[in-house]
DNA sequence: CGTTATGCAACTGAATCTTC
DNA sequence: GAAGATTCAGTTGCATAACG
């Protein structure tokens, strides 16, 4: 039994399709078929049920897969640990986020301090972040809504900053006279919004759902600067967090608090418990916590 | 027709043998 | 003992059979 066989097995178990697995693994389908047959022969039990021209992981296969996953997980951990020990400075940290507003500023400041660390960042929904962490395909998740329940035992999640969502209004808008606005008063207003998948969109959708309406989104953009410009041009209202204004001083817009209680939330940092964290990832985690601590302090001072 | 399994030839790499 | 040749087991890809 060797790692190639286990790698092949893992792929077929995931896809439950021999031809697709062969394509993904870049080997000929017959070779893959033969390799798995030999593995099954060696284990003394079939790992897949052949139903007609379909193959399906059976109970032996499921049991074996959980052990194979552990083997690969151990090897990955070992590689990372050795990489640390040999002081390899080419560390890469992978992240999945559902809010990217502060990422350029955060990463710029981190890379200024740790220029040898590289990043791989993807945008993901809250539930995708949870899956990616569980599969160890990312080191950290950053989300504007909690990704797991507190009793979840695989993922560790900590709130790193409290944020309040405000309404951004165009200059001269009638509602600017008010000190605060209940959501029921803006049911018919047009909105500028982040696309689905972004945290701010999740927050906006949740707020509107709780207030009992679907927002009339006239423009979607994933660029905060564009959203603010559209609002300034009077094309609609937008839900935004003042954090964005702290990070980019060029952005100036009138904000009105929302009366509904649900508009306050936290940005959360999450990672997989019991996983070996390299020096680079530990440095990053500490940096993120401090970054948001400073940002919150700054936000608080401005509000005084 | 699409998918998996099988026969066969070619290739690969490790072990062993031969030659110098 | 080192370098090249040979052997052999295991793996791979191509062609194709079997199957639904």
Tab-separated table of C-alpha atoms (C1' of nucleotides) in Angstrom:
chain	number	residue	atom	x	y	z
A	1	UNK	CA	0.000	0.000	0.000
A	2	UNK	CA	1.407	3.401	-0.883
A	3	UNK	CA	0.400	7.023	-0.817
A	4	UNK	CA	-0.463	7.073	-4.525
A	5	UNK	CA	-3.091	4.372	-3.936
A	6	UNK	CA	-4.499	6.279	-0.971
A	7	UNK	CA	-4.523	9.529	-2.932
A	8	UNK	CA	-6.397	7.811	-5.762
A	9	UNK	CA	-8.820	6.242	-3.302
A	10	UNK	CA	-9.527	9.609	-1.669
A	11	UNK	CA	-10.312	11.208	-5.013
A	12	UNK	CA	-12.608	8.401	-6.181
A	13	UNK	CA	-14.333	8.352	-2.783
A	14	UNK	CA	-14.999	12.083	-3.115
A	15	UNK	CA	-16.208	12.015	-6.722
A	16	UNK	CA	-17.691	8.496	-6.750
A	17	UNK	CA	-16.894	8.512	-10.446
A	18	UNK	CA	-13.899	6.609	-11.841
A	19	UNK	CA	-13.526	8.548	-15.113
A	20	UNK	CA	-13.818	11.980	-13.508
A	21	UNK	CA	-11.343	10.936	-10.797
A	22	UNK	CA	-8.897	9.747	-13.470
A	23	UNK	CA	-9.174	13.091	-15.265
A	24	UNK	CA	-8.611	15.009	-12.044
A	25	UNK	CA	-5.642	12.830	-11.103
A	26	UNK	CA	-4.268	12.965	-14.661
A	27	UNK	CA	-3.930	9.210	-14.980
A	28	UNK	CA	-5.610	6.853	-17.379
A	29	UNK	CA	-8.925	5.499	-16.139
A	30	UNK	CA	-7.821	1.819	-16.513
A	31	UNK	CA	-4.776	2.467	-14.353
A	32	UNK	CA	-6.971	4.006	-11.701
A	33	UNK	CA	-9.382	1.100	-11.848
A	34	UNK	CA	-6.514	-1.378	-11.524
A	35	UNK	CA	-4.886	0.539	-8.667
A	36	UNK	CA	-8.112	0.542	-6.655
A	37	UNK	CA	-8.682	-3.140	-7.378
A	38	UNK	CA	-5.229	-3.898	-5.983
A	39	UNK	CA	-5.902	-1.802	-2.918
A	40	UNK	CA	-9.168	-3.635	-2.351
A	41	UNK	CA	-7.375	-6.929	-2.865
A	42	UNK	CA	-4.730	-5.985	-0.325
A	43	UNK	CA	-7.341	-4.878	2.208
A	44	UNK	CA	-9.334	-8.023	1.576
A	45	UNK	CA	-12.600	-6.159	1.118
A	46	UNK	CA	-14.182	-4.030	-1.589
A	47	UNK	CA	-14.222	-0.319	-0.762
A	48	UNK	CA	-16.854	0.548	-3.343
A	49	UNK	CA	-20.170	-0.982	-4.342
A	50	UNK	CA	-20.364	-1.395	-8.123
A	51	UNK	CA	-23.971	-0.758	-9.057
A	52	UNK	CA	-24.216	-1.135	-12.812
A	53	UNK	CA	-21.864	1.425	-14.292
A	54	UNK	CA	-21.813	3.458	-11.088
A	55	UNK	CA	-19.473	3.068	-8.133
A	56	UNK	CA	-20.412	4.079	-4.606
A	57	UNK	CA	-18.346	4.152	-1.441
A	58	UNK	CA	-19.568	1.346	0.842
A	59	UNK	CA	-19.399	1.144	4.645
A	60	UNK	CA	-15.887	-0.413	4.553
A	61	UNK	CA	-14.806	2.382	2.232
A	62	UNK	CA	-16.261	5.045	4.531
A	63	UNK	CA	-14.435	3.590	7.501
A	64	UNK	CA	-11.180	3.331	5.535
A	65	UNK	CA	-11.598	6.887	4.218
A	66	UNK	CA	-11.710	8.340	7.721
A	67	UNK	CA	-8.345	6.688	8.439
A	68	UNK	CA	-6.892	7.832	5.116
A	69	UNK	CA	-8.005	11.396	5.869
A	70	UNK	CA	-6.161	11.193	9.176
A	71	UNK	CA	-3.023	9.937	7.429
A	72	UNK	CA	-3.009	12.839	4.976
A	73	UNK	CA	-3.873	15.322	7.678
A	74	UNK	CA	-0.944	14.049	9.751
A	75	UNK	CA	1.391	14.324	6.769
A	76	UNK	CA	0.275	17.878	6.044
A	77	UNK	CA	0.841	18.810	9.664
A	78	UNK	CA	4.251	17.160	9.593
A	79	UNK	CA	5.236	19.079	6.477
A	80	UNK	CA	4.171	22.368	8.035
A	81	UNK	CA	5.999	21.573	11.233
A	82	UNK	CA	9.179	20.659	9.358
A	83	UNK	CA	8.820	23.774	7.266
A	84	UNK	CA	8.761	25.801	10.474
A	85	UNK	CA	11.675	23.926	11.932
A	86	UNK	CA	13.790	24.517	8.870
A	87	UNK	CA	12.783	28.179	9.117
A	88	UNK	CA	11.451	28.338	5.601
A	89	UNK	CA	10.382	31.890	5.089
A	90	UNK	CA	8.188	31.223	2.096
A	91	UNK	CA	5.120	30.625	4.284
A	92	UNK	CA	1.710	31.051	2.710
A	93	UNK	CA	-1.390	31.811	4.756
A	94	UNK	CA	-4.736	30.985	3.226
A	95	UNK	CA	-7.881	32.842	4.144
A	96	UNK	CA	-11.538	32.805	3.267
A	97	UNK	CA	-13.464	35.979	4.006
A	98	UNK	CA	-16.980	37.215	3.451
A	99	UNK	CA	-16.083	40.812	3.998
A	100	UNK	CA	-13.104	42.239	2.178
A	101	UNK	CA	-13.490	45.914	3.045
A	102	UNK	CA	-10.582	46.017	5.453
A	103	UNK	CA	-8.420	43.316	3.848
A	104	UNK	CA	-6.173	45.567	1.697
A	105	UNK	CA	-5.390	47.763	4.708
A	106	UNK	CA	-4.924	44.782	7.032
A	107	UNK	CA	-2.681	42.851	4.633
A	108	UNK	CA	-0.669	45.943	3.670
A	109	UNK	CA	0.146	46.575	7.334
A	110	UNK	CA	0.916	42.910	7.982
A	111	UNK	CA	3.126	42.486	4.906
A	112	UNK	CA	5.009	45.684	5.790
A	113	UNK	CA	5.940	43.932	9.037
A	114	UNK	CA	6.344	40.372	7.671
A	115	UNK	CA	7.330	40.748	3.998
A	116	UNK	CA	8.271	37.073	3.541
A	117	UNK	CA	4.751	35.770	4.211
A	118	UNK	CA	2.464	35.260	1.209
A	119	UNK	CA	-1.340	35.130	1.140
A	120	UNK	CA	-4.024	33.232	-0.658
A	121	UNK	CA	-7.405	34.870	-0.112
A	122	UNK	CA	-10.813	33.803	-1.393
A	123	UNK	CA	-14.307	35.144	-0.977
A	124	UNK	CA	-16.712	32.615	0.525
A	125	UNK	CA	-20.102	32.487	2.161
A	126	UNK	CA	-20.319	31.825	5.877
A	127	UNK	CA	-21.177	28.138	5.417
A	128	UNK	CA	-18.398	27.678	2.841
A	129	UNK	CA	-15.896	29.140	5.290
A	130	UNK	CA	-16.937	26.505	7.830
A	131	UNK	CA	-16.469	23.684	5.282
A	132	UNK	CA	-13.095	25.029	4.126
A	133	UNK	CA	-11.851	25.199	7.722
A	134	UNK	CA	-13.069	21.692	8.512
A	135	UNK	CA	-11.346	20.335	5.379
A	136	UNK	CA	-8.163	22.244	6.321
A	137	UNK	CA	-8.143	23.984	2.956
A	138	UNK	CA	-7.719	27.368	4.651
A	139	UNK	CA	-5.925	28.543	7.780
A	140	UNK	CA	-8.396	31.233	8.831
A	141	UNK	CA	-11.890	32.424	8.160
A	142	UNK	CA	-13.035	35.991	8.671
A	143	UNK	CA	-16.766	36.560	8.613
A	144	UNK	CA	-19.244	39.229	9.661
A	145	UNK	CA	-21.620	36.611	11.014
A	146	UNK	CA	-20.642	33.735	13.343
A	147	UNK	CA	-19.936	30.614	11.305
A	148	UNK	CA	-20.535	28.057	14.042
A	149	UNK	CA	-22.576	27.577	17.179
A	150	UNK	CA	-20.641	28.032	20.459
A	151	UNK	CA	-20.758	24.308	21.247
A	152	UNK	CA	-19.068	23.435	17.945
A	153	UNK	CA	-16.003	21.405	18.881
A	154	UNK	CA	-13.919	21.479	15.685
A	155	UNK	CA	-13.767	25.193	14.900
A	156	UNK	CA	-12.478	27.901	17.224
A	157	UNK	CA	-14.063	31.295	16.619
A	158	UNK	CA	-13.485	34.605	18.356
A	159	UNK	CA	-15.176	37.989	17.839
A	160	UNK	CA	-12.503	40.506	16.865
A	161	UNK	CA	-14.524	43.693	16.582
A	162	UNK	CA	-18.075	44.873	17.214
A	163	UNK	CA	-19.590	46.626	14.229
A	164	UNK	CA	-22.813	48.502	13.777
A	165	UNK	CA	-24.539	48.779	10.457
A	166	UNK	CA	-25.670	52.245	9.381
A	167	UNK	CA	-27.650	53.602	6.476
A	168	UNK	CA	-25.696	55.660	3.966
A	169	UNK	CA	-27.937	58.353	2.451
A	170	UNK	CA	-27.492	60.617	-0.560
A	171	UNK	CA	-26.882	64.328	0.095
A	172	UNK	CA	-30.155	66.211	0.557
A	173	UNK	CA	-32.202	63.047	1.260
A	174	UNK	CA	-35.322	63.776	3.345
A	175	UNK	CA	-34.391	61.136	5.944
A	176	UNK	CA	-31.187	63.018	6.788
A	177	UNK	CA	-33.318	65.242	9.044
A	178	UNK	CA	-33.839	62.272	11.374
A	179	UNK	CA	-31.521	61.169	14.206
A	180	UNK	CA	-32.235	57.500	13.472
A	181	UNK	CA	-34.385	55.461	11.109
A	182	UNK	CA	-36.469	52.321	11.695
A	183	UNK	CA	-36.208	49.899	8.779
A	184	UNK	CA	-39.978	50.008	8.193
A	185	UNK	CA	-39.528	53.595	6.912
A	186	UNK	CA	-37.237	52.566	4.037
A	187	UNK	CA	-39.163	49.595	2.660
A	188	UNK	CA	-39.767	51.310	-0.701
A	189	UNK	CA	-36.288	52.858	-1.111
A	190	UNK	CA	-33.863	51.666	-3.812
A	191	UNK	CA	-30.645	50.083	-2.479
A	192	UNK	CA	-27.038	49.782	-3.617
A	193	UNK	CA	-25.613	46.533	-2.276
A	194	UNK	CA	-22.682	44.166	-2.200
A	195	UNK	CA	-23.306	40.987	-4.232
A	196	UNK	CA	-24.506	37.752	-2.607
A	197	UNK	CA	-21.652	36.055	-0.763
A	198	UNK	CA	-20.305	39.230	0.856
A	199	UNK	CA	-20.856	39.608	4.569
A	200	UNK	CA	-22.380	43.061	4.363
A	201	UNK	CA	-24.960	41.655	1.947
A	202	UNK	CA	-25.742	38.849	4.421
A	203	UNK	CA	-26.237	41.427	7.171
A	204	UNK	CA	-28.419	43.615	4.931
A	205	UNK	CA	-30.562	40.670	3.835
A	206	UNK	CA	-30.975	39.506	7.447
A	207	UNK	CA	-31.950	43.001	8.612
A	208	UNK	CA	-34.507	43.413	5.841
A	209	UNK	CA	-35.898	39.908	6.366
A	210	UNK	CA	-36.362	40.608	10.050
A	211	UNK	CA	-38.119	43.879	9.159
A	212	UNK	CA	-40.351	41.873	6.800
A	213	UNK	CA	-39.330	43.096	3.340
A	214	UNK	CA	-37.052	42.286	0.448
A	215	UNK	CA	-34.761	45.193	-0.370
A	216	UNK	CA	-35.177	46.662	-3.832
A	217	UNK	CA	-31.544	46.338	-4.955
A	218	UNK	CA	-30.992	48.465	-8.055
A	219	UNK	CA	-27.193	48.158	-8.248
A	220	UNK	CA	-24.814	45.478	-6.993
A	221	UNK	CA	-21.100	46.189	-6.657
A	222	UNK	CA	-18.296	44.577	-4.724
A	223	UNK	CA	-16.346	47.827	-4.549
A	224	UNK	CA	-17.112	49.851	-1.420
A	225	UNK	CA	-15.881	53.002	-3.146
A	226	UNK	CA	-18.362	52.515	-5.996
A	227	UNK	CA	-21.224	51.855	-3.593
A	228	UNK	CA	-20.547	55.124	-1.811
A	229	UNK	CA	-20.291	56.967	-5.123
A	230	UNK	CA	-23.622	55.552	-6.277
A	231	UNK	CA	-25.216	56.645	-2.999
A	232	UNK	CA	-23.714	60.119	-3.400
A	233	UNK	CA	-25.193	60.306	-6.896
A	234	UNK	CA	-28.605	59.634	-5.364
A	235	UNK	CA	-29.115	56.224	-6.966
A	236	UNK	CA	-30.107	54.596	-3.704
A	237	UNK	CA	-29.371	53.888	-0.047
A	238	UNK	CA	-26.768	51.455	1.230
A	239	UNK	CA	-26.148	49.487	4.380
A	240	UNK	CA	-22.567	50.112	5.421
A	241	UNK	CA	-20.377	49.869	8.458
A	242	UNK	CA	-18.434	52.987	9.504
A	243	UNK	CA	-15.310	50.771	9.661
A	244	UNK	CA	-14.908	51.363	5.964
A	245	UNK	CA	-14.677	55.112	6.558
A	246	UNK	CA	-11.960	54.571	9.184
A	247	UNK	CA	-9.914	52.538	6.744
A	248	UNK	CA	-10.260	54.801	3.722
A	249	UNK	CA	-10.272	58.507	4.634
A	250	UNK	CA	-11.230	59.400	1.041
A	251	UNK	CA	-14.683	57.979	1.640
A	252	UNK	CA	-17.100	60.545	3.059
A	253	UNK	CA	-20.844	59.950	3.262
A	254	UNK	CA	-23.766	60.808	5.544
A	255	UNK	CA	-24.641	57.943	7.878
A	256	UNK	CA	-27.793	57.533	9.929
A	257	UNK	CA	-28.134	54.915	12.702
A	258	UNK	CA	-30.741	52.212	12.261
A	259	UNK	CA	-33.188	51.850	15.160
A	260	UNK	CA	-33.551	48.074	14.889
A	261	UNK	CA	-31.552	46.180	17.528
A	262	UNK	CA	-30.260	43.570	15.056
A	263	UNK	CA	-27.981	46.042	13.282
A	264	UNK	CA	-25.132	45.385	15.735
A	265	UNK	CA	-22.857	42.407	15.181
A	266	UNK	CA	-19.284	41.190	15.333
A	267	UNK	CA	-16.587	40.367	12.821
A	268	UNK	CA	-15.201	36.955	13.700
A	269	UNK	CA	-11.894	35.205	13.209
A	270	UNK	CA	-12.044	31.423	13.048
A	271	UNK	CA	-9.619	28.527	12.663
A	272	UNK	CA	-9.637	24.771	13.140
A	273	UNK	CA	-8.998	23.606	16.688
A	274	UNK	CA	-6.256	21.060	17.385
A	275	UNK	CA	-4.514	21.886	14.131
A	276	UNK	CA	-0.819	22.648	14.080
A	277	UNK	CA	-0.398	26.378	13.455
A	278	UNK	CA	2.867	27.506	11.901
A	279	UNK	CA	4.809	30.461	13.217
A	280	UNK	CA	3.507	32.527	10.316
A	281	UNK	CA	-0.150	31.731	11.054
A	282	UNK	CA	0.285	32.461	14.755
A	283	UNK	CA	1.895	35.796	13.872
A	284	UNK	CA	-1.011	36.568	11.582
A	285	UNK	CA	-3.637	35.612	14.186
A	286	UNK	CA	-2.060	37.868	16.802
A	287	UNK	CA	-1.734	40.639	14.247
A	288	UNK	CA	-5.423	40.433	13.228
A	289	UNK	CA	-6.585	40.569	16.843
A	290	UNK	CA	-4.413	43.625	17.510
A	291	UNK	CA	-5.386	45.286	14.232
A	292	UNK	CA	-9.072	45.152	15.063
A	293	UNK	CA	-8.507	46.080	18.679
A	294	UNK	CA	-6.789	49.272	17.493
A	295	UNK	CA	-9.486	49.878	14.906
A	296	UNK	CA	-12.251	49.534	17.501
A	297	UNK	CA	-10.457	51.940	19.807
A	298	UNK	CA	-10.115	54.399	16.940
A	299	UNK	CA	-13.819	53.979	16.103
A	300	UNK	CA	-14.777	54.567	19.749
A	301	UNK	CA	-12.628	57.725	20.015
A	302	UNK	CA	-14.200	59.160	16.859
A	303	UNK	CA	-17.673	58.563	18.201
A	304	UNK	CA	-16.953	60.616	21.357
B	1	DC	C1'	-23.716	5.964	-25.711
B	2	DG	C1'	-21.220	6.429	-21.429
B	3	DT	C1'	-18.831	4.035	-17.877
B	4	DT	C1'	-15.994	0.418	-15.714
B	5	DA	C1'	-13.105	-3.720	-16.307
B	6	DT	C1'	-9.629	-6.466	-18.667
B	7	DG	C1'	-5.826	-8.060	-21.961
B	8	DC	C1'	-1.622	-6.794	-23.589
B	9	DA	C1'	2.505	-4.264	-24.660
B	10	DA	C1'	5.579	-0.704	-23.148
B	11	DC	C1'	7.794	1.651	-19.631
B	12	DT	C1'	10.091	2.383	-15.034
B	13	DG	C1'	12.949	1.603	-11.265
B	14	DA	C1'	15.152	-1.373	-8.022
B	15	DA	C1'	17.884	-5.411	-7.458
B	16	DT	C1'	21.257	-8.370	-9.188
B	17	DC	C1'	24.857	-9.794	-12.252
B	18	DT	C1'	28.928	-9.020	-15.168
B	19	DT	C1'	32.915	-6.754	-16.620
B	20	DC	C1'	36.838	-4.001	-15.975
C	1	DG	C1'	34.744	-1.222	-5.854
C	2	DA	C1'	32.582	1.285	-9.757
C	3	DA	C1'	30.022	1.347	-13.902
C	4	DG	C1'	27.208	-0.669	-17.173
C	5	DA	C1'	24.039	-4.585	-18.548
C	6	DT	C1'	20.377	-7.560	-17.408
C	7	DT	C1'	16.382	-9.146	-14.993
C	8	DC	C1'	12.019	-8.700	-13.043
C	9	DA	C1'	8.029	-6.930	-10.637
C	10	DG	C1'	4.967	-3.328	-10.737
C	11	DT	C1'	2.611	0.412	-13.159
C	12	DT	C1'	0.751	2.734	-17.057
C	13	DG	C1'	-1.737	3.574	-21.403
C	14	DC	C1'	-4.144	1.873	-25.513
C	15	DA	C1'	-7.635	-0.876	-27.366
C	16	DT	C1'	-11.585	-3.119	-26.470
C	17	DA	C1'	-15.074	-6.006	-24.055
C	18	DA	C1'	-18.884	-5.929	-20.897
C	19	DC	C1'	-22.602	-3.733	-19.046
C	20	DG	C1'	-26.740	-0.825	-18.192
